[in-house]
Coordinates of C-alpha atoms and ligand atoms in Angstrom, one line a residue:
M1 CA 0.0 0.0 0.0
T2 CA 1.4 3.4 -0.9
T3 CA 0.8 6.8 0.8
A4 CA -1.3 7.7 -2.3
E5 CA -4.0 5.3 -1.1
F6 CA -4.5 7.3 2.2
D7 CA -6.7 10.3 2.4
P8 CA -4.3 13.0 3.5
A9 CA -7.1 14.9 5.3
Q10 CA -7.8 11.8 7.4
V11 CA -4.1 11.4 8.2
A12 CA -4.0 15.1 9.2
E13 CA -7.1 14.6 11.3
V14 CA -5.5 11.7 13.2
I15 CA -2.3 13.6 13.8
G16 CA -4.3 16.6 15.0
K17 CA -6.1 14.4 17.5
A18 CA -2.9 12.8 18.8
D19 CA -0.8 15.9 18.7
I20 CA 1.1 16.5 21.9
V21 CA 2.9 19.6 20.8
T22 CA 0.3 22.3 21.6
P23 CA -0.7 20.8 25.0
M24 CA 3.0 20.6 26.0
T25 CA 3.9 24.1 24.7
I26 CA 1.0 25.6 26.7
R27 CA 2.1 23.7 29.9
A28 CA 5.7 24.7 29.5
A29 CA 4.7 28.3 28.9
V30 CA 2.5 28.3 32.1
R31 CA 5.4 26.7 34.0
V32 CA 8.1 29.2 33.0
G33 CA 5.7 32.1 33.6
L34 CA 5.4 33.3 30.0
F35 CA 1.7 34.3 30.3
D36 CA 2.4 36.0 33.6
A37 CA 5.3 38.0 32.2
L38 CA 3.0 39.4 29.5
A39 CA 0.2 40.0 32.0
D40 CA 2.6 41.9 34.3
T41 CA 3.7 44.1 31.4
A42 CA 0.1 44.7 30.5
G43 CA -0.6 45.5 34.1
S44 CA 2.1 48.1 34.4
A45 CA 1.7 49.7 31.0
G46 CA -2.0 49.3 30.3
T47 CA -5.1 51.0 31.5
A48 CA -7.7 49.3 33.7
D49 CA -9.6 48.4 30.5
T50 CA -6.6 47.0 28.6
A51 CA -4.7 45.3 31.5
G52 CA -4.2 41.7 30.6
T53 CA -4.3 42.2 26.8
A54 CA -2.4 45.4 25.9
G55 CA 1.1 44.8 27.1
T56 CA 3.7 43.6 24.8
L57 CA 7.3 42.3 25.2
D58 CA 9.7 41.8 22.4
L59 CA 11.6 38.6 22.1
D60 CA 14.6 39.7 24.1
R61 CA 12.5 41.1 27.0
L62 CA 10.3 38.0 27.0
T63 CA 13.3 35.7 27.0
T64 CA 14.8 37.6 30.0
A65 CA 11.4 37.7 31.8
V66 CA 11.1 33.9 31.7
G67 CA 14.8 33.3 32.2
G68 CA 14.7 31.2 29.0
H69 CA 16.7 30.3 25.9
R70 CA 16.0 33.0 23.2
R71 CA 15.5 30.6 20.2
A72 CA 13.3 28.2 22.1
V73 CA 11.2 31.0 23.5
R74 CA 10.7 32.4 20.0
V75 CA 9.6 29.0 18.6
A76 CA 7.2 28.4 21.5
A77 CA 5.8 31.9 21.4
D78 CA 5.3 31.7 17.6
H79 CA 3.4 28.5 18.1
L80 CA 1.2 30.0 20.8
V81 CA 0.5 32.9 18.3
H82 CA -0.5 30.3 15.7
E83 CA -2.8 28.7 18.3
G84 CA -4.4 32.0 19.2
L85 CA -3.1 32.3 22.8
L86 CA -0.6 35.1 22.0
A87 CA -0.6 37.8 19.3
G88 CA 2.2 39.5 17.5
G89 CA 5.7 38.3 16.8
E90 CA 9.4 38.8 17.6
E91 CA 9.1 42.6 17.8
G92 CA 6.3 42.3 20.4
Y93 CA 4.3 39.5 21.8
S94 CA 1.0 40.1 23.7
L95 CA -1.7 38.0 25.3
T96 CA -4.9 37.3 23.5
A97 CA -8.2 36.9 25.3
L98 CA -7.5 33.1 25.4
G99 CA -3.9 33.6 26.7
S100 CA -5.1 35.9 29.4
L101 CA -7.1 33.0 30.9
L102 CA -3.8 31.4 31.8
T103 CA -2.4 34.2 33.9
R104 CA -1.8 34.1 37.6
D105 CA -4.6 36.5 38.4
R106 CA -7.1 34.1 36.7
S107 CA -5.9 31.1 38.7
S108 CA -9.3 30.8 40.5
L109 CA -10.5 29.4 37.2
G110 CA -8.5 26.3 38.0
L111 CA -6.9 26.2 34.5
R112 CA -3.5 27.0 35.7
D113 CA -3.5 24.2 38.3
L114 CA -4.5 21.8 35.6
L115 CA -1.8 22.9 33.2
D116 CA 1.1 23.5 35.7
V117 CA 2.8 20.1 36.2
D118 CA 4.2 21.4 39.5
T119 CA 0.7 21.2 41.1
V120 CA -0.9 18.0 42.2
V121 CA -3.8 18.4 39.8
G122 CA -1.3 19.1 37.0
R123 CA 0.8 16.1 37.9
N124 CA -2.3 14.0 37.8
E125 CA -3.2 15.3 34.4
I126 CA 0.3 14.8 32.9
A127 CA 0.3 11.2 34.3
L128 CA -2.0 10.5 31.3
V129 CA 1.2 9.9 29.3
D130 CA 1.2 6.5 31.2
F131 CA -2.5 5.8 30.5
D132 CA -1.4 2.4 29.1
H133 CA -0.6 1.4 32.7
T134 CA -4.3 2.0 33.5
L135 CA -5.4 0.1 30.4
R136 CA -3.3 -2.9 31.5
T137 CA -4.0 -2.8 35.3
G138 CA -7.0 -0.6 36.0
R139 CA -4.8 1.3 38.4
P140 CA -4.1 5.1 38.3
A141 CA -1.7 6.2 35.6
S142 CA 0.2 8.3 38.2
E143 CA 1.5 5.0 39.8
A144 CA 3.1 3.8 36.6
R145 CA 6.6 5.2 37.3
S146 CA 7.0 5.3 41.1
G147 CA 4.5 2.7 42.3
A148 CA 3.3 5.2 44.8
T149 CA 0.0 7.1 45.0
L150 CA 0.1 10.7 43.8
W151 CA -0.3 11.9 47.4
Q152 CA 2.5 9.7 48.6
E153 CA 4.7 10.8 45.7
L154 CA 4.0 14.5 46.5
D155 CA 5.0 13.9 50.1
D156 CA 8.1 11.8 49.3
A157 CA 9.3 14.2 46.6
D158 CA 9.0 17.5 48.3
A159 CA 8.2 17.6 52.0
D160 CA 8.0 21.4 51.9
A161 CA 5.9 21.5 48.7
D162 CA 3.3 24.3 48.5
V163 CA 0.0 22.5 48.9
S164 CA -2.0 25.6 49.5
S165 CA -4.0 25.0 46.3
F166 CA -6.0 22.5 48.4
D167 CA -7.0 25.2 50.9
W168 CA -10.6 25.2 49.9
E169 CA -12.9 27.6 51.8
D170 CA -15.9 25.6 50.6
P171 CA -15.1 21.8 50.8
G172 CA -17.5 21.2 47.9
F173 CA -19.1 18.0 46.5
A174 CA -22.3 18.4 48.7
A175 CA -20.1 18.7 51.8
E176 CA -23.1 20.1 53.7
L177 CA -24.2 16.5 54.0
I178 CA -21.2 16.0 56.4
L179 CA -21.3 19.5 58.0
D180 CA -25.0 19.2 58.9
S181 CA -24.8 15.5 60.0
P182 CA -26.4 15.2 63.5
V183 CA -23.7 12.8 64.5
F184 CA -21.5 15.9 65.2
A185 CA -24.1 17.5 67.5
T186 CA -23.3 14.9 70.2
A187 CA -19.7 14.1 69.4
S188 CA -17.0 16.1 71.1
S189 CA -14.1 15.1 68.7
V190 CA -13.6 13.8 65.2
L191 CA -10.6 12.2 63.5
D192 CA -10.5 13.2 59.8
L193 CA -8.6 10.4 58.0
G194 CA -6.9 11.8 54.9
G195 CA -8.0 15.2 56.0
N196 CA -5.6 16.9 53.6
T197 CA -4.9 20.6 54.5
G198 CA -7.8 20.7 56.9
S199 CA -10.6 22.3 54.7
L200 CA -13.3 19.9 56.0
A201 CA -12.1 19.8 59.6
L202 CA -12.0 23.6 59.8
A203 CA -15.5 23.9 58.2
L204 CA -16.7 21.3 60.8
L205 CA -15.1 23.4 63.7
R206 CA -16.9 26.5 62.4
R207 CA -20.2 24.7 62.1
W208 CA -20.0 23.0 65.5
P209 CA -18.4 25.3 68.1
H210 CA -18.1 22.6 70.7
L211 CA -16.2 20.2 68.4
H212 CA -12.5 19.3 68.4
A213 CA -10.8 17.8 65.3
S214 CA -7.7 15.9 64.4
V215 CA -6.5 15.7 60.8
L216 CA -4.4 12.7 59.9
D217 CA -2.6 12.7 56.6
F218 CA 0.9 12.9 55.1
P219 CA 3.2 15.5 56.9
V220 CA 3.1 17.9 53.9
F221 CA -0.6 18.2 54.4
T222 CA -0.8 18.1 58.2
D223 CA 1.8 20.9 58.4
R224 CA -0.4 23.0 56.3
A225 CA -3.5 22.1 58.3
R226 CA -1.8 23.1 61.5
A227 CA -0.8 26.5 60.0
R228 CA -4.3 27.1 58.7
A229 CA -5.8 26.3 62.1
A230 CA -3.5 28.9 63.6
E231 CA -4.4 31.5 61.0
A232 CA -8.0 30.9 61.6
G233 CA -7.6 31.2 65.4
L234 CA -8.7 27.5 65.8
A235 CA -5.3 26.0 66.8
E236 CA -6.8 25.1 70.2
R237 CA -9.4 22.9 68.6
L238 CA -7.4 21.3 65.8
T239 CA -4.6 18.7 66.1
A240 CA -2.7 17.7 63.0
T241 CA -1.3 14.2 63.1
P242 CA 1.1 13.0 60.4
G243 CA 0.6 9.3 59.7
S244 CA -1.0 6.6 57.5
F245 CA -4.5 5.3 57.8
F246 CA -3.2 1.8 57.2
D247 CA -1.4 2.0 60.6
P248 CA -3.0 1.9 64.0
L249 CA -4.8 5.2 64.5
P250 CA -4.9 7.6 67.4
T251 CA -7.8 6.7 69.7
G252 CA -10.0 8.8 71.9
H253 CA -12.1 10.4 69.3
D254 CA -15.9 9.9 69.1
V255 CA -16.1 9.9 65.4
T256 CA -13.7 8.8 62.6
L257 CA -14.4 10.5 59.3
L258 CA -13.4 9.4 55.8
S259 CA -14.3 11.9 53.1
A260 CA -13.5 11.2 49.5
I261 CA -11.0 8.5 50.5
L262 CA -12.2 5.1 49.3
A263 CA -12.2 5.8 45.5
D264 CA -8.4 5.8 45.5
W265 CA -8.3 2.3 46.9
D266 CA -9.3 -1.2 45.7
D267 CA -11.7 -3.2 47.8
D268 CA -9.1 -4.9 50.0
D269 CA -7.3 -1.7 50.8
A270 CA -10.6 0.1 51.4
V271 CA -11.7 -2.6 53.9
A272 CA -8.3 -2.3 55.6
I273 CA -8.7 1.4 56.1
L274 CA -12.3 1.0 57.3
R275 CA -11.1 -1.6 59.9
R276 CA -8.5 0.8 61.2
A277 CA -11.3 3.4 61.4
A278 CA -13.5 0.9 63.3
E279 CA -10.7 0.3 65.8
A280 CA -10.3 4.0 66.5
S281 CA -13.7 5.2 67.6
D282 CA -17.4 4.3 68.2
R283 CA -18.7 5.9 65.1
V284 CA -17.3 5.8 61.5
V285 CA -18.7 8.4 59.0
V286 CA -18.0 7.5 55.4
A287 CA -18.7 10.4 53.1
E288 CA -17.7 9.1 49.7
V289 CA -17.7 11.3 46.6
H290 CA -19.3 9.7 43.5
L291 CA -17.9 11.4 40.4
T292 CA -19.8 10.9 37.2
A293 CA -18.5 11.5 33.7
R294 CA -20.5 14.6 33.1
G295 CA -19.2 18.1 32.5
R296 CA -19.4 21.0 30.2
L297 CA -15.7 21.4 29.3
A298 CA -15.1 18.0 27.7
S299 CA -17.0 15.1 26.3
E300 CA -18.4 12.5 28.7
T301 CA -16.0 9.9 27.3
S302 CA -13.0 12.2 27.8
V303 CA -14.1 12.9 31.4
A304 CA -14.5 9.1 32.0
V305 CA -11.0 8.5 30.7
R306 CA -9.6 11.1 33.1
L307 CA -11.4 9.6 36.1
E308 CA -10.3 6.1 35.1
A309 CA -6.7 7.3 34.9
S310 CA -6.9 9.1 38.3
M311 CA -8.5 6.7 40.7
T312 CA -8.4 3.0 41.4
R313 CA -12.2 2.7 41.9
P314 CA -14.0 5.8 40.3
D315 CA -17.1 3.7 39.8
R316 CA -18.3 2.6 43.2
T317 CA -22.0 3.2 43.9
S318 CA -23.4 3.9 47.4
A319 CA -24.4 0.3 47.5
D320 CA -20.8 -0.8 46.8
V321 CA -19.6 1.5 49.7
E322 CA -22.2 0.0 52.0
A323 CA -21.0 -3.5 51.1
L324 CA -17.4 -2.5 52.1
L325 CA -18.6 -1.2 55.4
V326 CA -20.3 -4.5 56.1
R327 CA -17.2 -6.4 55.1
A328 CA -15.1 -4.3 57.5
G329 CA -17.4 -5.2 60.4
L330 CA -19.4 -2.0 60.6
A331 CA -23.2 -1.8 61.1
V332 CA -24.8 1.0 59.2
E333 CA -27.0 3.2 61.4
T334 CA -27.9 6.0 59.0
A335 CA -27.4 6.4 55.2
V336 CA -28.0 9.2 52.8
T337 CA -27.8 7.9 49.3
D338 CA -30.0 10.1 47.2
T339 CA -27.6 13.0 46.6
P340 CA -25.8 12.6 43.2
D341 CA -22.3 13.7 44.2
R342 CA -21.9 12.1 47.6
S343 CA -23.2 9.4 49.9
L344 CA -23.0 9.5 53.7
F345 CA -23.0 6.5 56.0
V346 CA -22.8 6.7 59.8
A347 CA -21.8 3.3 61.1
R348 CA -20.9 1.6 64.3
P349 CA -18.3 -1.1 64.8
L350 CA -19.8 -4.5 65.6
G351 CA -16.9 -5.3 67.8
G352 CA -15.3 -8.0 65.7
A353 CA -14.4 -7.6 62.0
A354 CA -16.2 -9.9 59.6
Ligands
SAM1 C1 -9.0 12.7 47.6 S1 -8.2 13.4 48.9 C2 -9.5 13.7 50.1 C3 -9.2 14.9 51.0 C4 -10.3 15.3 51.9 N1 -10.6 14.2 52.8 C5 -11.5 15.8 51.2 O1 -12.7 15.3 51.5 O2 -11.4 16.6 50.4 C6 -7.3 12.0 49.6 C7 -6.5 12.3 50.8 O3 -6.0 11.1 51.4 C8 -4.6 11.3 51.8 N2 -4.0 10.0 51.9 C9 -3.6 9.1 50.9 N3 -3.0 8.0 51.3 C10 -3.0 8.2 52.7 C11 -2.5 7.4 53.8 N4 -1.9 6.2 53.5 N5 -2.7 7.8 55.0 C12 -3.2 9.0 55.3 N6 -3.7 9.8 54.3 C13 -3.6 9.4 53.0 C14 -4.1 12.1 50.7 O4 -2.9 12.7 51.1 C15 -5.2 13.1 50.5 O5 -5.1 14.2 51.3

């Protein structure tokens, strides 16, 4: 078969779909601060109306601003012009409306975290280069190289990493199910397993003024949770405990909470975590997030691939979670299973694992 027998348009279409050049150029530009350098120029030279679009930097100034290699910066910037993220050329590059979505001051959009491979979200995204690992094993692509979870990897790689992008004011995913749960009205303390930087624990402390909380997670997160509690004036009521939920847990809490934990683990690991939780207190609250492949920014199939590449068990239903609780020797007392994004189980250890 010769190339003449192929439809060049189809070949170009396949190459376009598989092209990694533009995604990687955008990520590299975010990472070296190229969009920010242009935004800073716009901010200092432009008016309020034009800030973010009017500033220009010629190639020499842009190269200096990003601390880059002149030729490589030109090649990348010219491609970003071709793709509509920048305008101009060597004599003066500037941000377009699209490029300005990637600047520091638009980070609340979440795009930067996704595209900056230094953030956890960005690392998770770039792990898709190892999606074949997921295809073979059903396990997260991020584990392909190190064998560790993304969270563990973050902790191992850089104990003083900036994890402040997890400092959510609003814990999200129908978290009010947890915050309003009557179980906390009578509990005096809660142990939040995998409590990350303390977003949920701090929200619980604000919601229930009598409550004390402990956050257990990797040190990179518990350090941050401790600092946040101090900033919020809640240091007296929040303890941050570095550790693993596969090891024996601190005792003396009325409730052990697992929020958005189990989807990262297969059934055996999930049951092991739940058994630890059952040893630690008289009540176990499991508030699992159920992500579905819907979304406005990408096709359902694309979202489904991303979930599959990110978690070990993205597909558990509330009935599946309940089955794990039973396997771990927990008796369900109350269950909320009619909220799309989250289920909530309050369970009591039976006093002997099944
Ligand atoms: C998906 S996040 C959930 C964070 C938080 N509970 C929430 O509801 O948003 C999973 C958390 O589990 C933590 N984690 C993972 N493995 C852990 C382990 N072996 N021991 C303790 N925490 C762990 C991660 O560091 C991360 O903070």
